[in-house]
Short mmCIF file of C-alpha atoms in Angstrom, two decimals:
data_model
loop_
_atom_site.label_atom_id
_atom_site.label_comp_id
_atom_site.label_asym_id
_atom_site.label_seq_id
_atom_site.Cartn_x
_atom_site.Cartn_y
_atom_site.Cartn_z
CA UNK Y 28 -59.21 -8.87 41.56
CA UNK Y 29 -57.57 -12.14 40.53
CA UNK Y 30 -56.37 -12.79 36.97
CA UNK Y 31 -58.87 -15.64 36.75
CA UNK Y 32 -61.64 -13.04 36.81
CA UNK Y 33 -59.95 -10.13 35.03
CA UNK Y 34 -56.78 -9.21 33.18
CA UNK Y 35 -54.85 -5.92 33.26
CA UNK Y 36 -55.68 -4.14 30.02
CA UNK Y 37 -52.03 -3.32 29.13
CA UNK Y 38 -51.32 -7.07 29.06
CA UNK Y 39 -54.02 -7.83 26.50
CA UNK Y 40 -53.13 -8.94 22.98
CA UNK Y 41 -52.05 -5.77 21.13
CA UNK Y 42 -52.28 -7.20 17.61
CA UNK Y 43 -54.16 -5.44 14.87
CA UNK Y 44 -57.71 -6.79 14.24
CA UNK Y 45 -57.03 -7.19 10.52
CA UNK Y 46 -54.12 -9.50 11.34
CA UNK Y 47 -56.40 -11.54 13.60
CA UNK Y 48 -59.05 -11.89 10.91
CA UNK Y 49 -56.47 -13.07 8.40
CA UNK Y 50 -54.81 -15.53 10.75
CA UNK Y 51 -57.56 -17.39 12.60
CA UNK Y 52 -55.23 -20.30 13.39
CA UNK Y 53 -53.01 -17.98 15.40
CA UNK Y 54 -56.09 -16.59 17.10
CA UNK Y 55 -57.35 -20.04 18.00
CA UNK Y 56 -53.96 -20.99 19.36
CA UNK Y 57 -53.21 -17.92 21.43
CA UNK Y 58 -56.67 -16.44 22.00
CA UNK Y 59 -57.55 -12.87 22.83
CA UNK Y 60 -58.57 -13.49 26.45
CA UNK Y 61 -62.31 -13.33 26.15
CA UNK Y 62 -63.17 -11.54 22.90
CA UNK Y 63 -66.00 -13.39 21.17
CA UNK Y 64 -65.11 -11.94 17.78
CA UNK Y 65 -61.58 -12.84 16.64
CA UNK Y 66 -61.38 -9.40 15.02
CA UNK Y 67 -62.64 -7.44 18.01
CA UNK Y 68 -60.18 -4.84 19.21
CA UNK Y 69 -59.36 -4.30 22.85
CA UNK Y 70 -61.15 -0.95 22.73
CA UNK Y 71 -64.28 -2.59 21.31
CA UNK Y 72 -64.14 -5.32 23.92
CA UNK Y 73 -63.89 -2.77 26.70
CA UNK Y 74 -66.88 -0.86 25.32
CA UNK Y 75 -68.87 -4.10 25.14
CA UNK Y 76 -67.93 -5.56 28.51
CA UNK Y 77 -67.03 -2.63 30.69
CA UNK Y 78 -63.99 -2.73 32.96
CA UNK Y 79 -62.77 -3.10 36.52
CA UNK Y 80 -61.52 0.22 37.88
CA UNK Y 81 -60.18 0.57 41.41
CA UNK Y 82 -62.00 -2.64 42.35
CA UNK Y 83 -65.40 -1.55 40.96
CA UNK Y 84 -67.14 -2.52 37.76
CA UNK Y 85 -67.62 0.51 35.47
CA UNK Y 86 -69.16 1.13 32.07
CA UNK Y 87 -66.80 2.10 29.27
CA UNK Y 88 -68.35 4.74 27.03
CA UNK Y 89 -65.40 5.09 24.66
CA UNK Y 90 -61.95 3.52 24.46
CA UNK Y 91 -58.96 4.50 22.35
CA UNK Y 92 -55.83 2.42 21.78
CA UNK Y 93 -52.68 4.45 21.04
CA UNK Y 94 -50.20 1.65 20.46
CA UNK Y 95 -47.64 -0.45 22.30
CA UNK Y 96 -44.78 0.75 24.51
CA UNK Y 97 -41.20 -0.59 24.11
CA UNK Y 98 -41.94 -3.34 26.64
CA UNK Y 99 -44.88 -4.63 24.61
CA UNK Y 100 -47.65 -3.26 26.83
CA UNK Y 101 -50.81 -1.81 25.32
CA UNK Y 102 -51.31 1.94 25.71
CA UNK Y 103 -54.61 3.78 25.56
CA UNK Y 104 -57.35 5.60 27.39
CA UNK Y 105 -60.98 4.88 28.22
CA UNK Y 106 -63.89 7.11 29.14
CA UNK Y 107 -65.62 5.43 32.07
CA UNK Y 108 -68.55 6.06 34.41
CA UNK Y 109 -69.95 4.34 37.48
CA UNK Y 110 -73.46 5.62 36.79
CA UNK Y 111 -75.50 7.70 34.38
CA UNK Y 112 -75.93 10.17 37.22
CA UNK Y 113 -72.30 11.32 37.23
CA UNK Y 114 -69.94 12.76 34.67
CA UNK Y 115 -67.62 10.31 32.88
CA UNK Y 116 -63.88 10.45 33.53
CA UNK Y 117 -60.97 9.48 31.30
CA UNK Y 118 -58.41 7.03 32.67
CA UNK Y 119 -55.39 5.24 31.28
CA UNK Y 120 -55.43 1.59 30.26
CA UNK Y 121 -52.86 1.02 33.00
CA UNK Y 122 -55.61 1.62 35.61
CA UNK Y 123 -58.11 -0.82 34.07
CA UNK Y 124 -58.69 -4.55 34.05
CA UNK Y 125 -60.83 -6.40 31.54
CA UNK Y 126 -63.35 -8.74 33.22
CA UNK Y 127 -63.59 -12.30 31.99
CA UNK Y 128 -66.74 -13.56 30.29
CA UNK Y 129 -67.66 -15.41 33.48
CA UNK Y 130 -67.25 -12.25 35.54
CA UNK Y 131 -69.46 -10.31 33.14
CA UNK Y 132 -72.14 -12.96 33.49
CA UNK Y 133 -72.05 -12.76 37.27
CA UNK Y 134 -72.50 -9.01 37.01
CA UNK Y 135 -75.63 -9.46 34.90
CA UNK Y 136 -79.07 -8.41 36.22
CA UNK Y 137 -80.56 -11.87 35.72
CA UNK Y 138 -78.30 -13.56 38.25
CA UNK Y 139 -80.25 -14.84 41.25
CA UNK Y 140 -79.02 -16.58 44.35
CA UNK Y 141 -80.02 -20.15 44.91
CA UNK Y 142 -82.68 -20.43 47.62
CA UNK Y 143 -83.87 -23.47 49.56
CA UNK Y 144 -86.91 -25.09 47.97
CA UNK Y 145 -88.99 -24.67 51.10
CA UNK Y 146 -89.09 -20.91 50.48
CA UNK Y 147 -90.58 -21.37 47.01
CA UNK Y 148 -94.24 -21.41 48.00
CA UNK Y 149 -93.86 -18.42 50.33
CA UNK Y 150 -92.12 -16.32 47.69
CA UNK Y 151 -94.55 -17.39 44.97
CA UNK Y 152 -97.50 -16.29 47.10
CA UNK Y 153 -95.77 -13.06 48.04
CA UNK Y 154 -95.06 -12.24 44.40
CA UNK Y 155 -98.68 -13.05 43.50
CA UNK Y 156 -99.89 -10.35 45.89
CA UNK Y 157 -97.34 -7.83 44.62
CA UNK Y 158 -98.11 -8.57 40.97
CA UNK Y 159 -101.86 -8.22 41.56
CA UNK Y 160 -101.46 -4.65 42.85
CA UNK Y 161 -101.86 -2.21 39.92
CA UNK Y 162 -100.00 0.52 41.83
CA UNK Y 163 -96.26 0.28 42.47
CA UNK Y 164 -95.74 0.67 46.22
CA UNK Y 165 -92.40 2.29 47.01
CA UNK Y 166 -91.46 1.64 50.61
CA UNK Y 167 -89.22 4.19 52.31
CA UNK Y 168 -86.45 1.90 53.48
CA UNK Y 169 -82.85 1.92 54.69
CA UNK Y 170 -82.95 -1.62 56.08
CA UNK Y 171 -81.37 -4.21 53.74
CA UNK Y 172 -82.80 -7.07 55.84
CA UNK Y 173 -86.00 -7.26 53.79
CA UNK Y 174 -86.55 -7.34 50.06
CA UNK Y 175 -89.24 -5.45 48.16
CA UNK Y 176 -89.50 -4.65 44.43
CA UNK Y 177 -89.79 -0.89 44.92
CA UNK Y 178 -87.97 1.22 47.49
CA UNK Y 179 -87.39 4.92 48.08
CA UNK Y 180 -84.56 6.59 49.98
CA UNK Y 181 -83.86 10.21 50.74
CA UNK Y 182 -80.51 11.42 49.43
CA UNK Y 183 -79.14 11.83 52.96
CA UNK Y 184 -79.92 8.22 53.90
CA UNK Y 185 -78.98 6.47 50.66
CA UNK Y 186 -77.20 3.17 51.29
CA UNK Y 187 -75.94 0.87 48.54
CA UNK Y 188 -76.63 -2.21 50.69
CA UNK Y 189 -80.27 -1.27 51.12
CA UNK Y 190 -80.49 -0.40 47.42
CA UNK Y 191 -79.60 -3.99 46.60
CA UNK Y 192 -82.74 -5.15 48.41
CA UNK Y 193 -85.03 -3.80 45.69
CA UNK Y 194 -85.48 -3.92 41.92
CA UNK Y 195 -86.32 -0.27 41.29
CA UNK Y 196 -85.14 2.57 43.50
CA UNK Y 197 -86.14 6.22 43.74
CA UNK Y 198 -83.75 8.67 45.36
CA UNK Y 199 -85.83 11.42 46.93
CA UNK Y 200 -84.61 15.01 47.14
CA UNK Y 201 -85.77 15.29 50.72
CA UNK Y 202 -88.73 16.72 52.58
CA UNK Y 203 -87.39 18.39 55.69
CA UNK Y 204 -83.97 19.53 54.49
CA UNK Y 205 -82.47 20.91 51.30
CA UNK Y 206 -80.28 18.89 49.00
CA UNK Y 207 -78.58 20.45 46.01
CA UNK Y 208 -78.77 18.78 42.57
CA UNK Y 209 -75.26 17.41 43.08
CA UNK Y 210 -76.14 16.15 46.59
CA UNK Y 211 -79.11 14.22 45.23
CA UNK Y 212 -77.40 12.99 42.07
CA UNK Y 213 -74.38 11.80 44.04
CA UNK Y 214 -76.70 9.63 46.12
CA UNK Y 215 -78.39 8.36 42.95
CA UNK Y 216 -75.01 7.47 41.47
CA UNK Y 217 -73.85 5.74 44.66
CA UNK Y 218 -76.93 3.52 44.73
CA UNK Y 219 -77.38 3.19 40.94
CA UNK Y 220 -80.96 4.41 41.35
CA UNK Y 221 -83.66 3.86 38.75
CA UNK Y 222 -85.28 7.27 39.23
CA UNK Y 223 -84.35 10.48 40.98
CA UNK Y 224 -86.66 13.16 42.34
CA UNK Y 225 -85.81 16.64 41.10
CA UNK Y 226 -84.77 18.98 43.90
CA UNK Y 227 -87.48 21.28 45.16
CA UNK Y 228 -88.06 23.44 48.20
CA UNK Y 229 -91.06 22.47 50.31
CA UNK Y 230 -90.97 25.26 52.89
CA UNK Y 231 -90.77 22.70 55.70
CA UNK Y 232 -86.99 22.35 55.72
CA UNK Y 233 -85.11 22.58 59.00
CA UNK Y 234 -81.59 24.02 58.60
CA UNK Y 235 -80.56 22.32 61.85
CA UNK Y 236 -80.86 18.85 60.34
CA UNK Y 237 -77.78 17.01 59.17
CA UNK Y 238 -76.97 17.09 55.45
CA UNK Y 239 -79.05 20.25 55.01
CA UNK Y 240 -77.56 22.35 52.19
CA UNK Y 241 -78.03 26.07 52.90
CA UNK Y 242 -77.14 26.96 49.31
CA UNK Y 243 -80.58 26.01 48.03
CA UNK Y 244 -83.07 28.80 47.19
CA UNK Y 245 -85.39 30.29 49.79
CA UNK Y 246 -87.83 33.14 50.15
CA UNK Y 247 -84.99 35.13 51.76
CA UNK Y 248 -83.13 35.28 48.43
CA UNK Y 249 -83.39 38.38 46.21
CA UNK Y 250 -85.96 37.92 43.47
CA UNK Y 251 -87.70 35.01 45.21
CA UNK Y 252 -90.92 36.28 46.70
CA UNK Y 253 -93.06 33.20 47.28
CA UNK Y 254 -92.58 29.58 48.32
CA UNK Y 255 -93.57 28.54 44.82
CA UNK Y 256 -90.81 30.73 43.39
CA UNK Y 257 -88.31 28.95 45.63
CA UNK Y 258 -89.64 25.52 44.66
CA UNK Y 259 -89.44 26.34 40.95
CA UNK Y 260 -85.92 27.73 41.31
CA UNK Y 261 -84.82 24.53 43.02
CA UNK Y 262 -86.25 22.44 40.20
CA UNK Y 263 -84.70 24.74 37.60
CA UNK Y 264 -81.23 24.09 38.98
CA UNK Y 265 -81.82 20.35 38.92
CA UNK Y 266 -83.24 20.30 35.39
CA UNK Y 267 -80.21 22.18 34.10
CA UNK Y 268 -77.94 19.55 35.59
CA UNK Y 269 -80.16 16.73 34.31
CA UNK Y 270 -79.88 18.21 30.82
CA UNK Y 271 -76.08 18.20 31.08
CA UNK Y 272 -76.12 14.53 32.08
CA UNK Y 273 -78.86 13.50 29.62
CA UNK Y 274 -81.00 11.78 32.26
CA UNK Y 275 -84.45 13.31 31.70
CA UNK Y 276 -85.86 9.78 31.38
CA UNK Y 277 -84.84 9.11 34.99
CA UNK Y 278 -86.23 12.33 36.49
CA UNK Y 279 -89.45 12.55 38.49
CA UNK Y 280 -90.78 16.11 38.49
CA UNK Y 281 -92.28 17.12 41.88
CA UNK Y 282 -95.47 19.20 41.84
CA UNK Y 283 -96.55 21.37 44.74
CA UNK Y 284 -99.90 22.98 45.63
CA UNK Y 285 -101.71 24.85 44.20
CA UNK Y 286 -101.30 22.14 41.59
CA UNK Y 287 -102.90 23.80 38.57
CA UNK Y 288 -100.77 26.91 39.00
CA UNK Y 289 -97.65 24.83 39.54
CA UNK Y 290 -98.29 22.74 36.43
CA UNK Y 291 -98.82 25.95 34.45
CA UNK Y 292 -95.41 27.16 35.61
CA UNK Y 293 -93.79 23.81 34.73
CA UNK Y 294 -95.41 23.86 31.31
CA UNK Y 295 -94.17 27.39 30.59
CA UNK Y 296 -90.63 26.26 31.40
CA UNK Y 297 -90.90 23.22 29.12
CA UNK Y 298 -90.36 20.69 31.88
CA UNK Y 299 -93.53 18.74 31.14
CA UNK Y 300 -92.19 18.13 27.63
CA UNK Y 301 -88.96 16.69 29.02
CA UNK Y 302 -90.29 14.20 31.58
CA UNK Y 303 -93.03 11.58 31.64
CA UNK Y 304 -93.05 10.98 35.40
CA UNK Y 305 -94.33 13.48 37.98
CA UNK Y 306 -94.92 13.31 41.72
CA UNK Y 307 -97.68 14.96 43.71
CA UNK Y 308 -95.95 16.61 46.66
CA UNK Y 309 -97.38 18.55 49.56
CA UNK Y 310 -99.92 15.86 50.48
CA UNK Y 311 -98.59 15.73 54.04
CA UNK Y 312 -99.69 19.32 54.51
CA UNK Y 313 -103.30 18.49 53.51
CA UNK Y 314 -105.12 17.30 56.60
CA UNK Y 315 -108.43 16.30 54.99
CA UNK Y 316 -108.11 13.01 53.16
CA UNK Y 317 -110.83 14.03 50.70
CA UNK Y 318 -108.75 17.07 49.74
CA UNK Y 319 -105.76 14.80 49.19
CA UNK Y 320 -107.87 12.58 46.93
CA UNK Y 321 -109.09 15.66 45.06
CA UNK Y 322 -105.48 16.77 44.55
CA UNK Y 323 -104.61 13.45 42.88
CA UNK Y 324 -107.62 13.75 40.59
CA UNK Y 325 -106.62 17.32 39.71
CA UNK Y 326 -103.20 16.20 38.51
CA UNK Y 327 -104.48 13.15 36.62
CA UNK Y 328 -107.25 15.13 34.92
CA UNK Y 329 -104.76 17.78 33.83
CA UNK Y 330 -101.99 15.47 32.59
CA UNK Y 331 -104.05 12.58 31.24
CA UNK Y 332 -102.76 9.07 30.71
CA UNK Y 333 -99.48 10.03 29.04
CA UNK Y 334 -97.74 10.67 32.36
CA UNK Y 335 -96.85 8.39 35.21
CA UNK Y 336 -97.98 9.90 38.52
CA UNK Y 337 -96.39 9.19 41.88
CA UNK Y 338 -98.19 10.16 45.10
CA UNK Y 339 -95.70 11.37 47.70
CA UNK Y 340 -96.88 10.09 51.09
CA UNK Y 341 -100.65 10.03 50.43
CA UNK Y 342 -101.24 8.21 53.74
CA UNK Y 343 -102.94 4.95 54.68
CA UNK Y 344 -106.30 6.48 55.63
CA UNK Y 345 -109.08 3.98 54.89
CA UNK Y 346 -110.78 6.51 52.60
CA UNK Y 347 -107.57 6.99 50.57
CA UNK Y 348 -106.97 3.25 50.32
CA UNK Y 349 -110.57 2.63 49.24
CA UNK Y 350 -110.34 5.38 46.59
CA UNK Y 351 -107.14 3.96 45.13
CA UNK Y 352 -108.53 0.45 45.13
CA UNK Y 353 -111.62 1.69 43.33
CA UNK Y 354 -109.65 3.90 40.90
CA UNK Y 355 -106.33 2.10 40.30
CA UNK Y 356 -105.55 4.30 37.29
CA UNK Y 357 -105.55 7.45 39.43
CA UNK Y 358 -101.83 7.05 40.16
CA UNK Y 359 -99.07 4.74 38.99
CA UNK Y 360 -97.04 4.63 42.18
CA UNK Y 361 -96.91 5.88 45.75
CA UNK Y 362 -94.47 5.83 48.62
CA UNK Y 363 -95.19 4.75 52.14
CA UNK Y 364 -92.93 5.02 55.18
CA UNK Y 365 -95.18 2.92 57.44
CA UNK Y 366 -93.81 -0.58 56.58
CA UNK Y 367 -90.39 0.26 57.95
CA UNK Y 368 -91.08 3.20 60.23
CA UNK Y 369 -93.80 1.52 62.31
CA UNK Y 370 -91.76 -1.59 63.29
CA UNK Y 371 -88.79 0.71 63.87
CA UNK Y 372 -90.90 2.47 66.47
CA UNK Y 373 -92.22 -0.78 68.00
CA UNK Y 374 -95.61 -0.54 66.30
CA UNK Y 375 -97.57 -2.59 63.77
CA UNK Y 376 -100.57 -1.20 61.82
CA UNK Y 377 -103.71 -3.08 60.83
CA UNK Y 378 -106.05 -2.66 57.86
CA UNK Y 379 -107.78 0.28 59.50
CA UNK Y 380 -104.55 2.23 59.63
CA UNK Y 381 -104.45 2.08 63.43
CA UNK Y 382 -101.08 1.21 64.93
CA UNK Y 383 -100.68 -0.91 68.05
CA UNK Y 384 -97.61 -1.29 70.22
CA UNK Y 385 -95.42 -4.30 69.51
CA UNK Y 386 -92.26 -4.55 71.54
CA UNK Y 387 -89.56 -6.17 69.40
CA UNK Y 388 -86.75 -7.94 71.22
CA UNK Y 389 -83.40 -6.19 71.22
CA UNK Y 390 -80.09 -7.71 70.23
CA UNK Y 391 -78.47 -9.42 67.30
CA UNK Y 392 -80.65 -9.67 64.18
CA UNK Y 393 -83.31 -7.38 65.63
CA UNK Y 394 -83.33 -5.69 62.21
CA UNK Y 395 -84.18 -9.06 60.65
CA UNK Y 396 -87.26 -9.34 62.85
CA UNK Y 397 -88.33 -5.81 62.05
CA UNK Y 398 -87.70 -6.54 58.37
CA UNK Y 399 -90.11 -9.48 58.49
CA UNK Y 400 -92.73 -7.17 60.00
CA UNK Y 401 -92.02 -4.62 57.27
CA UNK Y 402 -92.73 -7.23 54.60
CA UNK Y 403 -96.06 -8.01 56.24
CA UNK Y 404 -97.13 -4.35 56.33
CA UNK Y 405 -96.04 -3.78 52.72
CA UNK Y 406 -97.90 -6.89 51.57
CA UNK Y 407 -100.96 -5.75 53.50
CA UNK Y 408 -100.88 -2.46 51.59
CA UNK Y 409 -100.46 -4.22 48.24
CA UNK Y 410 -103.31 -6.63 48.93
CA UNK Y 411 -105.63 -3.83 50.05
CA UNK Y 412 -105.00 -1.89 46.83
CA UNK Y 413 -105.45 -4.93 44.59
CA UNK Y 414 -108.49 -6.84 43.32
CA UNK Y 415 -107.52 -9.56 45.80
CA UNK Y 416 -108.98 -7.47 48.60
CA UNK Y 417 -112.66 -7.89 49.42
CA UNK Y 418 -113.52 -4.20 49.46
CA UNK Y 419 -116.93 -4.60 51.07
CA UNK Y 420 -115.69 -6.71 53.96
CA UNK Y 421 -112.57 -4.59 54.45
CA UNK Y 422 -113.34 -0.99 53.65
CA UNK Y 423 -117.04 -1.15 54.47
CA UNK Y 424 -116.40 -2.23 58.03
CA UNK Y 425 -113.38 -0.01 58.48
CA UNK Y 426 -115.00 3.12 57.07
CA UNK Y 427 -118.22 2.55 59.04
CA UNK Y 428 -116.20 2.28 62.22
CA UNK Y 429 -114.15 5.28 61.19
CA UNK Y 430 -117.29 7.37 60.59
CA UNK Y 431 -118.74 6.34 63.96
CA UNK Y 432 -115.59 7.47 65.73
CA UNK Y 433 -115.64 10.78 63.87
CA UNK Y 434 -119.19 11.47 65.04
CA UNK Y 435 -118.49 10.45 68.63
CA UNK Y 436 -115.24 12.38 68.99
CA UNK Y 437 -114.29 15.09 66.47
CA UNK Y 438 -110.72 14.85 65.27
CA UNK Y 439 -108.36 17.08 67.19
CA UNK Y 440 -105.11 16.21 65.47
CA UNK Y 441 -102.80 19.04 64.58
CA UNK Y 442 -101.58 18.44 61.00
CA UNK Y 443 -98.42 20.44 61.58
CA UNK Y 444 -97.66 18.30 64.65
CA UNK Y 445 -98.18 15.15 62.58
CA UNK Y 446 -95.78 16.46 59.96
CA UNK Y 447 -93.22 17.30 62.61
CA UNK Y 448 -93.58 13.84 64.16
CA UNK Y 449 -93.13 12.25 60.75
CA UNK Y 450 -90.00 14.26 60.14
CA UNK Y 451 -88.60 13.88 63.64
CA UNK Y 452 -85.02 12.68 63.75
CA UNK Y 453 -85.89 10.21 66.52
CA UNK Y 454 -87.73 8.07 63.95
CA UNK Y 455 -84.75 8.19 61.64
CA UNK Y 456 -82.45 7.29 64.51
CA UNK Y 457 -84.67 4.33 65.39
CA UNK Y 458 -84.59 3.11 61.81
CA UNK Y 459 -80.85 3.56 61.58
CA UNK Y 460 -80.41 1.62 64.80
CA UNK Y 461 -82.68 -1.12 63.51
CA UNK Y 462 -80.72 -1.35 60.27
CA UNK Y 463 -77.31 -1.41 61.88
CA UNK Y 464 -77.89 -3.33 65.11
CA UNK Y 465 -76.56 -6.52 63.55
#
């Protein structure tokens, strides 16, 4: 970090703020290297600006100046943190640098890169579709090659580079493997996530998968008799840690079927008083789309409008999409793995939910091509859930065709096989290859 962008804290002006206030001419002549207030102490400036620690920008929660050593260098300590998701640590001034005003500005959230003018119309139209959708669509994504306002990553796949390709990020506690509260919160801290899913136990975990934490609760543990007991114990451990960190406002509380019973248990434990965002889990285990829709209504009817509701993988069935388009207040957000997973597996879906083969070329920037396809699929979902979509022309035709196929050939899909396919590591490997092939 060059001195033009930051200055070692021990080298900052050690003078007393009262002296600075009484001698503005001296202040104007010598300066205090960035302090806007001539009477602002170094500790106050650090708390306002943050600091550079080991090459990274960190927040300074508290700073204390002890004095000056015999060589004239400032002595003190600062309590710093990289993220609200991890405990603060105390470091010496000697390990910190104070960023310049210009550096602080470049670190601000409003900074945008300059783009060629010929992209303006495309991005304006894209944003119009996204803004028109009343439901926030979180795309499961580990590919930084495409931008989308809302993304979701499992704790074991969290990548800071991919996190920078979205505005709001949810770190998920996982579906097919266990992650401890610290596993999940470490991923949230690494990516500076907006929200984090409390750890729960779904019953579909596979201990053979990488990053599986065997220390999480299971029905094999003493005192845990049912899958719901295990799920509640997993959440309990997370909520205790969230309380220590003071991050209840960032926690999404996962609900599992049977939903009324689960919400009763959450209410008895006081969790519903601590959070205002819940997720409806277990939808992948519900084969009938009408039962999935009923589950969402059950949660909304019970919690009312005071809670944000996230649907965990509700699916892209035409009936589900039509229901959400017709009842946009049923949920506030959902996540969908199709935009990135389908191109990663050489497929592209259409409005009916059917996926067709599409062989993407291999080689350099293959992930860029797949990313462009991911944007298209995500935009398709947003348009279909928004008032922009002509429901009669879209869902009428699709659902009629869907019903005809149901009558001609009864569905023979095995829901457990679909779940296994969804969770199969081959898909994750394909996505990882797509994201890293450049």
